[in-house]
PDB file of C-alpha atoms in Angstrom:
ATOM      1  CA  LEU A  12      13.690  25.895 -10.839  1.00 85.00           C
ATOM      2  CA  SER A  13      11.923  22.615  -8.759  1.00 87.00           C
ATOM      3  CA  TRP A  14       8.711  24.224  -8.333  1.00 83.00           C
ATOM      4  CA  GLY A  15       8.600  25.689 -11.913  1.00 87.00           C
ATOM      5  CA  ILE A  16       9.364  22.024 -13.369  1.00 90.00           C
ATOM      6  CA  ALA A  17       6.865  20.541 -10.939  1.00 87.00           C
ATOM      7  CA  GLY A  18       4.330  23.133 -12.014  1.00 85.00           C
ATOM      8  CA  VAL A  19       4.508  22.425 -15.795  1.00 90.00           C
ATOM      9  CA  ALA A  20       4.177  18.607 -15.124  1.00 89.00           C
ATOM     10  CA  ALA A  21       1.405  19.425 -12.736  1.00 86.00           C
ATOM     11  CA  LEU A  22      -0.272  21.804 -15.557  1.00 87.00           C
ATOM     12  CA  ALA A  23       0.133  19.033 -18.202  1.00 89.00           C
ATOM     13  CA  SER A  24      -1.527  16.348 -15.743  1.00 86.00           C
ATOM     14  CA  GLY A  25      -4.315  18.882 -14.946  1.00 86.00           C
ATOM     15  CA  LEU A  26      -5.277  19.585 -18.399  1.00 88.00           C
ATOM     16  CA  CYS A  27      -5.406  15.532 -18.983  1.00 87.00           C
ATOM     17  CA  TYR A  28      -7.895  15.579 -15.862  1.00 84.00           C
ATOM     18  CA  ALA A  29      -9.741  18.429 -17.209  1.00 86.00           C
ATOM     19  CA  GLU A  30     -10.344  16.913 -20.725  1.00 86.00           C
ATOM     20  CA  LEU A  31     -11.339  13.728 -19.277  1.00 85.00           C
ATOM     21  CA  GLY A  32     -13.392  15.069 -16.676  1.00 84.00           C
ATOM     22  CA  GLY A  33     -15.500  16.750 -19.329  1.00 84.00           C
ATOM     23  CA  ARG A  34     -15.779  13.747 -21.505  1.00 84.00           C
ATOM     24  CA  PHE A  35     -16.748  11.376 -18.665  1.00 84.00           C
ATOM     25  CA  PRO A  36     -18.475  13.260 -16.176  1.00 80.00           C
ATOM     26  CA  GLU A  37     -19.148  10.833 -13.768  1.00 81.00           C
ATOM     27  CA  ALA A  38     -17.448   9.951 -10.395  1.00 78.00           C
ATOM     28  CA  GLY A  39     -14.535   7.547 -10.545  1.00 76.00           C
ATOM     29  CA  SER A  40     -11.448   9.591 -11.687  1.00 80.00           C
ATOM     30  CA  SER A  41      -8.826   7.467 -13.443  1.00 82.00           C
ATOM     31  CA  TYR A  42     -10.520   4.084 -12.579  1.00 83.00           C
ATOM     32  CA  LEU A  43     -13.445   5.243 -14.653  1.00 85.00           C
ATOM     33  CA  TYR A  44     -11.270   6.909 -17.571  1.00 86.00           C
ATOM     34  CA  ALA A  45      -9.365   3.444 -17.763  1.00 88.00           C
ATOM     35  CA  LYS A  46     -12.556   1.356 -17.925  1.00 88.00           C
ATOM     36  CA  GLU A  47     -14.244   3.574 -20.228  1.00 87.00           C
ATOM     37  CA  THR A  48     -11.180   3.474 -22.800  1.00 87.00           C
ATOM     38  CA  MET A  49      -9.111   0.342 -21.991  1.00 91.00           C
ATOM     39  CA  GLY A  50     -11.489  -2.124 -20.428  1.00 91.00           C
ATOM     40  CA  GLU A  51     -11.853  -3.535 -16.894  1.00 91.00           C
ATOM     41  CA  LEU A  52      -8.322  -4.982 -16.159  1.00 94.00           C
ATOM     42  CA  ALA A  53      -6.875  -1.492 -16.957  1.00 92.00           C
ATOM     43  CA  SER A  54      -9.567   0.006 -14.474  1.00 90.00           C
ATOM     44  CA  VAL A  55      -8.590  -2.664 -11.673  1.00 92.00           C
ATOM     45  CA  ILE A  56      -4.833  -1.640 -12.157  1.00 93.00           C
ATOM     46  CA  ALA A  57      -5.717   1.961 -12.013  1.00 88.00           C
ATOM     47  CA  ALA A  58      -7.822   1.476  -8.814  1.00 87.00           C
ATOM     48  CA  ALA A  59      -4.925  -0.216  -7.241  1.00 91.00           C
ATOM     49  CA  CYS A  60      -2.572   2.603  -8.191  1.00 87.00           C
ATOM     50  CA  LEU A  61      -5.164   5.203  -6.750  1.00 83.00           C
ATOM     51  CA  THR A  62      -5.138   3.192  -3.710  1.00 86.00           C
ATOM     52  CA  LEU A  63      -1.469   3.390  -3.276  1.00 87.00           C
ATOM     53  CA  GLU A  64      -1.408   7.001  -4.247  1.00 81.00           C
ATOM     54  CA  TYR A  65      -3.821   7.957  -1.793  1.00 82.00           C
ATOM     55  CA  THR A  66      -2.401   5.687   0.898  1.00 85.00           C
ATOM     56  CA  GLY A  67       0.961   6.871   0.325  1.00 84.00           C
ATOM     57  CA  SER A  68      -0.154  10.607   0.356  1.00 81.00           C
ATOM     58  CA  ALA A  69      -2.123  10.298   3.447  1.00 83.00           C
ATOM     59  CA  SER A  70       0.480   8.626   5.316  1.00 86.00           C
ATOM     60  CA  ALA A  71       3.037  11.329   4.566  1.00 84.00           C
ATOM     61  CA  VAL A  72       0.695  14.172   5.446  1.00 83.00           C
ATOM     62  CA  ALA A  73      -0.275  12.674   8.657  1.00 87.00           C
ATOM     63  CA  ARG A  74       3.172  11.805   9.466  1.00 88.00           C
ATOM     64  CA  SER A  75       4.036  15.647   8.725  1.00 86.00           C
ATOM     65  CA  TRP A  76       1.435  16.835  10.655  1.00 85.00           C
ATOM     66  CA  GLY A  77       2.576  14.558  13.733  1.00 87.00           C
ATOM     67  CA  ASP A  78       5.981  15.368  13.399  1.00 88.00           C
ATOM     68  CA  LYS A  79       5.268  19.154  13.486  1.00 88.00           C
ATOM     69  CA  VAL A  80       3.312  18.570  16.837  1.00 86.00           C
ATOM     70  CA  VAL A  81       6.251  16.808  18.234  1.00 86.00           C
ATOM     71  CA  GLU A  82       8.603  19.716  17.189  1.00 86.00           C
ATOM     72  CA  TYR A  83       6.195  22.511  18.720  1.00 87.00           C
ATOM     73  CA  VAL A  84       5.970  20.569  21.981  1.00 85.00           C
ATOM     74  CA  ARG A  85       9.796  19.652  22.073  1.00 83.00           C
ATOM     75  CA  SER A  86      10.489  23.437  21.328  1.00 85.00           C
ATOM     76  CA  ARG A  87       8.228  24.419  24.298  1.00 82.00           C
ATOM     77  CA  ASN A  88       9.377  21.925  27.083  1.00 77.00           C
ATOM     78  CA  SER A  89      11.972  19.126  25.765  1.00 70.00           C
ATOM     79  CA  GLU A  90      11.817  17.142  29.143  1.00 74.00           C
ATOM     80  CA  SER A  91       7.934  16.959  29.151  1.00 74.00           C
ATOM     81  CA  ILE A  92       6.411  13.562  29.830  1.00 79.00           C
ATOM     82  CA  LEU A  93       4.179  14.603  27.000  1.00 82.00           C
ATOM     83  CA  ILE A  94       7.240  14.024  24.495  1.00 80.00           C
ATOM     84  CA  SER A  95       7.673  10.343  25.747  1.00 79.00           C
ATOM     85  CA  VAL A  96       3.781   9.982  24.642  1.00 82.00           C
ATOM     86  CA  LEU A  97       3.908  11.775  21.487  1.00 83.00           C
ATOM     87  CA  ASP A  98       7.462  10.168  20.477  1.00 80.00           C
ATOM     88  CA  PRO A  99       7.817   6.883  21.967  1.00 81.00           C
ATOM     89  CA  GLY A 100      10.374   6.059  19.406  1.00 79.00           C
ATOM     90  CA  LEU A 101      10.939   3.197  16.960  1.00 82.00           C
ATOM     91  CA  GLY A 102       9.535   5.206  14.005  1.00 80.00           C
ATOM     92  CA  ILE A 103       6.072   5.146  15.717  1.00 84.00           C
ATOM     93  CA  ASN A 104       4.010   8.494  15.584  1.00 86.00           C
ATOM     94  CA  PRO A 105       0.900   8.655  17.650  1.00 89.00           C
ATOM     95  CA  CYS A 106      -0.064  12.120  16.156  1.00 88.00           C
ATOM     96  CA  ALA A 107      -0.246  10.490  12.722  1.00 88.00           C
ATOM     97  CA  PHE A 108      -2.736   7.907  13.848  1.00 90.00           C
ATOM     98  CA  VAL A 109      -4.733  10.523  15.653  1.00 89.00           C
ATOM     99  CA  VAL A 110      -4.714  12.933  12.163  1.00 86.00           C
ATOM    100  CA  SER A 111      -5.486   9.836  10.229  1.00 89.00           C
ATOM    101  CA  LEU A 112      -8.481   8.701  12.425  1.00 91.00           C
ATOM    102  CA  ALA A 113      -9.799  12.441  12.485  1.00 88.00           C
ATOM    103  CA  SER A 114      -9.738  12.373   8.707  1.00 84.00           C
ATOM    104  CA  VAL A 115     -11.705   9.203   8.339  1.00 86.00           C
ATOM    105  CA  LEU A 116     -14.243  10.290  11.162  1.00 88.00           C
ATOM    106  CA  LEU A 117     -14.930  13.578   9.075  1.00 84.00           C
ATOM    107  CA  LEU A 118     -15.250  11.487   5.952  1.00 80.00           C
ATOM    108  CA  LEU A 119     -17.908   9.081   7.626  1.00 86.00           C
ATOM    109  CA  GLU A 120     -19.912  12.331   8.524  1.00 82.00           C
ATOM    110  CA  GLY A 121     -20.781  12.830   5.224  1.00 77.00           C
ATOM    111  CA  VAL A 122     -19.998  14.972   2.040  1.00 70.00           C
ATOM    112  CA  LYS A 123     -21.055  18.344   3.352  1.00 74.00           C
ATOM    113  CA  GLU A 124     -19.104  18.294   6.733  1.00 75.00           C
ATOM    114  CA  SER A 125     -16.029  17.008   4.756  1.00 76.00           C
ATOM    115  CA  LYS A 126     -16.499  19.720   2.125  1.00 77.00           C
ATOM    116  CA  SER A 127     -16.506  22.468   4.531  1.00 82.00           C
ATOM    117  CA  VAL A 128     -13.519  21.300   6.327  1.00 82.00           C
ATOM    118  CA  THR A 129     -11.649  20.927   2.976  1.00 78.00           C
ATOM    119  CA  ASN A 130     -12.673  24.432   1.837  1.00 82.00           C
ATOM    120  CA  PHE A 131     -11.437  25.768   4.901  1.00 89.00           C
ATOM    121  CA  PHE A 132      -8.134  24.043   4.652  1.00 83.00           C
ATOM    122  CA  SER A 133      -7.903  24.854   0.997  1.00 81.00           C
ATOM    123  CA  THR A 134      -8.391  28.399   1.521  1.00 90.00           C
ATOM    124  CA  LEU A 135      -5.866  28.553   4.283  1.00 92.00           C
ATOM    125  CA  ASN A 136      -3.430  26.679   2.375  1.00 82.00           C
ATOM    126  CA  VAL A 137      -3.590  28.958  -0.760  1.00 85.00           C
ATOM    127  CA  SER A 138      -3.768  32.126   1.585  1.00 93.00           C
ATOM    128  CA  LEU A 139      -0.327  30.996   3.047  1.00 91.00           C
ATOM    129  CA  VAL A 140       1.302  29.856  -0.201  1.00 84.00           C
ATOM    130  CA  MET A 141       0.194  33.325  -1.689  1.00 91.00           C
ATOM    131  CA  PHE A 142       1.776  34.963   1.537  1.00 95.00           C
ATOM    132  CA  MET A 143       4.821  33.218   1.247  1.00 90.00           C
ATOM    133  CA  ALA A 144       5.404  33.868  -2.285  1.00 88.00           C
ATOM    134  CA  LEU A 145       4.597  37.667  -1.662  1.00 94.00           C
ATOM    135  CA  MET A 146       7.014  37.773   1.208  1.00 94.00           C
ATOM    136  CA  SER A 147       9.759  35.878  -0.761  1.00 89.00           C
ATOM    137  CA  MET A 148       9.728  38.220  -3.645  1.00 88.00           C
ATOM    138  CA  ILE A 149       9.690  41.183  -1.045  1.00 92.00           C
ATOM    139  CA  LEU A 150      12.617  39.687   0.846  1.00 92.00           C
ATOM    140  CA  ALA A 151      14.714  38.179  -2.116  1.00 88.00           C
ATOM    141  CA  LYS A 152      18.175  38.929  -2.187  1.00 88.00           C
ATOM    142  CA  ARG A 153      20.082  38.756  -5.607  1.00 86.00           C
ATOM    143  CA  GLU A 154      23.170  37.350  -4.293  1.00 87.00           C
ATOM    144  CA  ASN A 155      21.217  34.059  -3.186  1.00 83.00           C
ATOM    145  CA  LEU A 156      20.809  33.375  -7.200  1.00 81.00           C
ATOM    146  CA  THR A 157      24.509  32.949  -7.860  1.00 84.00           C
ATOM    147  CA  PRO A 158      25.030  30.279  -8.641  1.00 85.00           C
ATOM    148  CA  LEU A 159      21.589  29.478  -9.764  1.00 85.00           C
ATOM    149  CA  VAL A 160      22.095  25.864  -9.557  1.00 86.00           C
ATOM    150  CA  PRO A 161      24.350  25.089  -6.651  1.00 83.00           C
ATOM    151  CA  PRO A 162      27.048  22.696  -7.939  1.00 87.00           C
ATOM    152  CA  GLU A 163      26.527  20.237  -4.989  1.00 89.00           C
ATOM    153  CA  PHE A 164      23.182  19.543  -6.487  1.00 88.00           C
ATOM    154  CA  GLY A 165      23.269  20.056 -10.154  1.00 89.00           C
ATOM    155  CA  ALA A 166      20.557  19.347 -12.560  1.00 89.00           C
ATOM    156  CA  ALA A 167      19.810  15.814 -10.684  1.00 91.00           C
ATOM    157  CA  GLY A 168      19.094  17.955  -7.410  1.00 90.00           C
ATOM    158  CA  ILE A 169      16.821  20.071  -9.255  1.00 90.00           C
ATOM    159  CA  LEU A 170      14.880  17.298 -10.781  1.00 91.00           C
ATOM    160  CA  ARG A 171      14.884  15.535  -7.214  1.00 90.00           C
ATOM    161  CA  GLY A 172      13.596  18.796  -6.003  1.00 87.00           C
ATOM    162  CA  ALA A 173      10.670  18.820  -8.797  1.00 88.00           C
ATOM    163  CA  THR A 174       9.792  15.343  -7.913  1.00 85.00           C
ATOM    164  CA  SER A 175       9.188  16.109  -4.296  1.00 80.00           C
ATOM    165  CA  SER A 176       7.515  19.454  -5.334  1.00 78.00           C
ATOM    166  CA  PHE A 177       5.199  17.581  -7.630  1.00 80.00           C
ATOM    167  CA  PHE A 178       3.567  16.037  -4.442  1.00 71.00           C
ATOM    168  CA  GLY A 179       2.004  19.655  -3.541  1.00 65.00           C
ATOM    169  CA  TYR A 180       0.316  19.599  -6.690  1.00 67.00           C
ATOM    170  CA  ILE A 181      -1.529  16.177  -6.236  1.00 67.00           C
ATOM    171  CA  GLY A 182      -5.486  16.618  -6.149  1.00 73.00           C
ATOM    172  CA  PHE A 183      -6.716  16.721  -9.611  1.00 76.00           C
ATOM    173  CA  ASP A 184      -7.880  13.276  -9.737  1.00 76.00           C
ATOM    174  CA  GLU A 185      -9.772  14.091  -6.189  1.00 76.00           C
ATOM    175  CA  ILE A 186     -11.921  16.674  -8.177  1.00 78.00           C
ATOM    176  CA  CYS A 187     -12.767  13.891 -10.652  1.00 78.00           C
ATOM    177  CA  CYS A 188     -13.281  11.473  -7.973  1.00 77.00           C
ATOM    178  CA  VAL A 189     -16.353  13.413  -6.296  1.00 76.00           C
ATOM    179  CA  SER A 190     -17.597  14.875 -10.017  1.00 78.00           C
ATOM    180  CA  GLY A 191     -20.656  12.944  -9.491  1.00 76.00           C
ATOM    181  CA  GLU A 192     -21.725  15.331  -6.747  1.00 77.00           C
ATOM    182  CA  ALA A 193     -21.343  18.529  -9.093  1.00 79.00           C
ATOM    183  CA  LYS A 194     -23.837  20.357 -10.676  1.00 85.00           C
ATOM    184  CA  ASN A 195     -23.277  20.142 -14.542  1.00 85.00           C
ATOM    185  CA  PRO A 196     -20.006  18.011 -14.144  1.00 83.00           C
ATOM    186  CA  SER A 197     -19.119  18.152 -17.887  1.00 85.00           C
ATOM    187  CA  LYS A 198     -18.617  21.924 -17.557  1.00 87.00           C
ATOM    188  CA  ASN A 199     -17.862  22.640 -13.994  1.00 86.00           C
ATOM    189  CA  VAL A 200     -15.289  19.885 -13.476  1.00 84.00           C
ATOM    190  CA  PRO A 201     -12.922  20.918 -16.155  1.00 86.00           C
ATOM    191  CA  ARG A 202     -13.355  24.368 -15.086  1.00 86.00           C
ATOM    192  CA  ALA A 203     -12.392  23.478 -11.219  1.00 83.00           C
ATOM    193  CA  ILE A 204      -9.337  21.576 -12.394  1.00 83.00           C
ATOM    194  CA  ILE A 205      -8.288  24.352 -14.653  1.00 83.00           C
ATOM    195  CA  LEU A 206      -8.765  27.122 -12.060  1.00 81.00           C
ATOM    196  CA  THR A 207      -6.776  25.074  -9.362  1.00 74.00           C
TER     197      THR A 207
END
């Protein structure tokens, strides 16, 4: 239910980005749309919000990847000295820093290199999601659907889950940010957004 609600919200967001991407086929995304429709003050606010969005989402992804590395190493050898390096405590995550640094270095290499890596990870991500969706349909058990809404979570829990799940749909504005690089952006940018 949470994924479905998040999907509907993402669909509405995506359709908005598709329409605006077709109308203003230039690089800039929300910043450009705010500037063209409401002026420079609104575009500065939109740019600050975009910066916060990218910083927050990049931090969460880097932290998640770092935590996964620590969990993997800990599952292999919990007494390793490597654990004390990878997880020094106090909320510090050196692996997250390495992931962030690698991402920045990749972006500094240029659009072609980062596009190839993005395409690889996007294909991998879509493949994994499709695999998990297919396997969940095959392995589903009817008794797990009763009750459909567990009483300990209720409707508020479903909406909290939808809020967390929406994070997985972030990315439409990234397509619009690079629309200046697209061939025939007024047609291809909305098409790319709708197809994703």
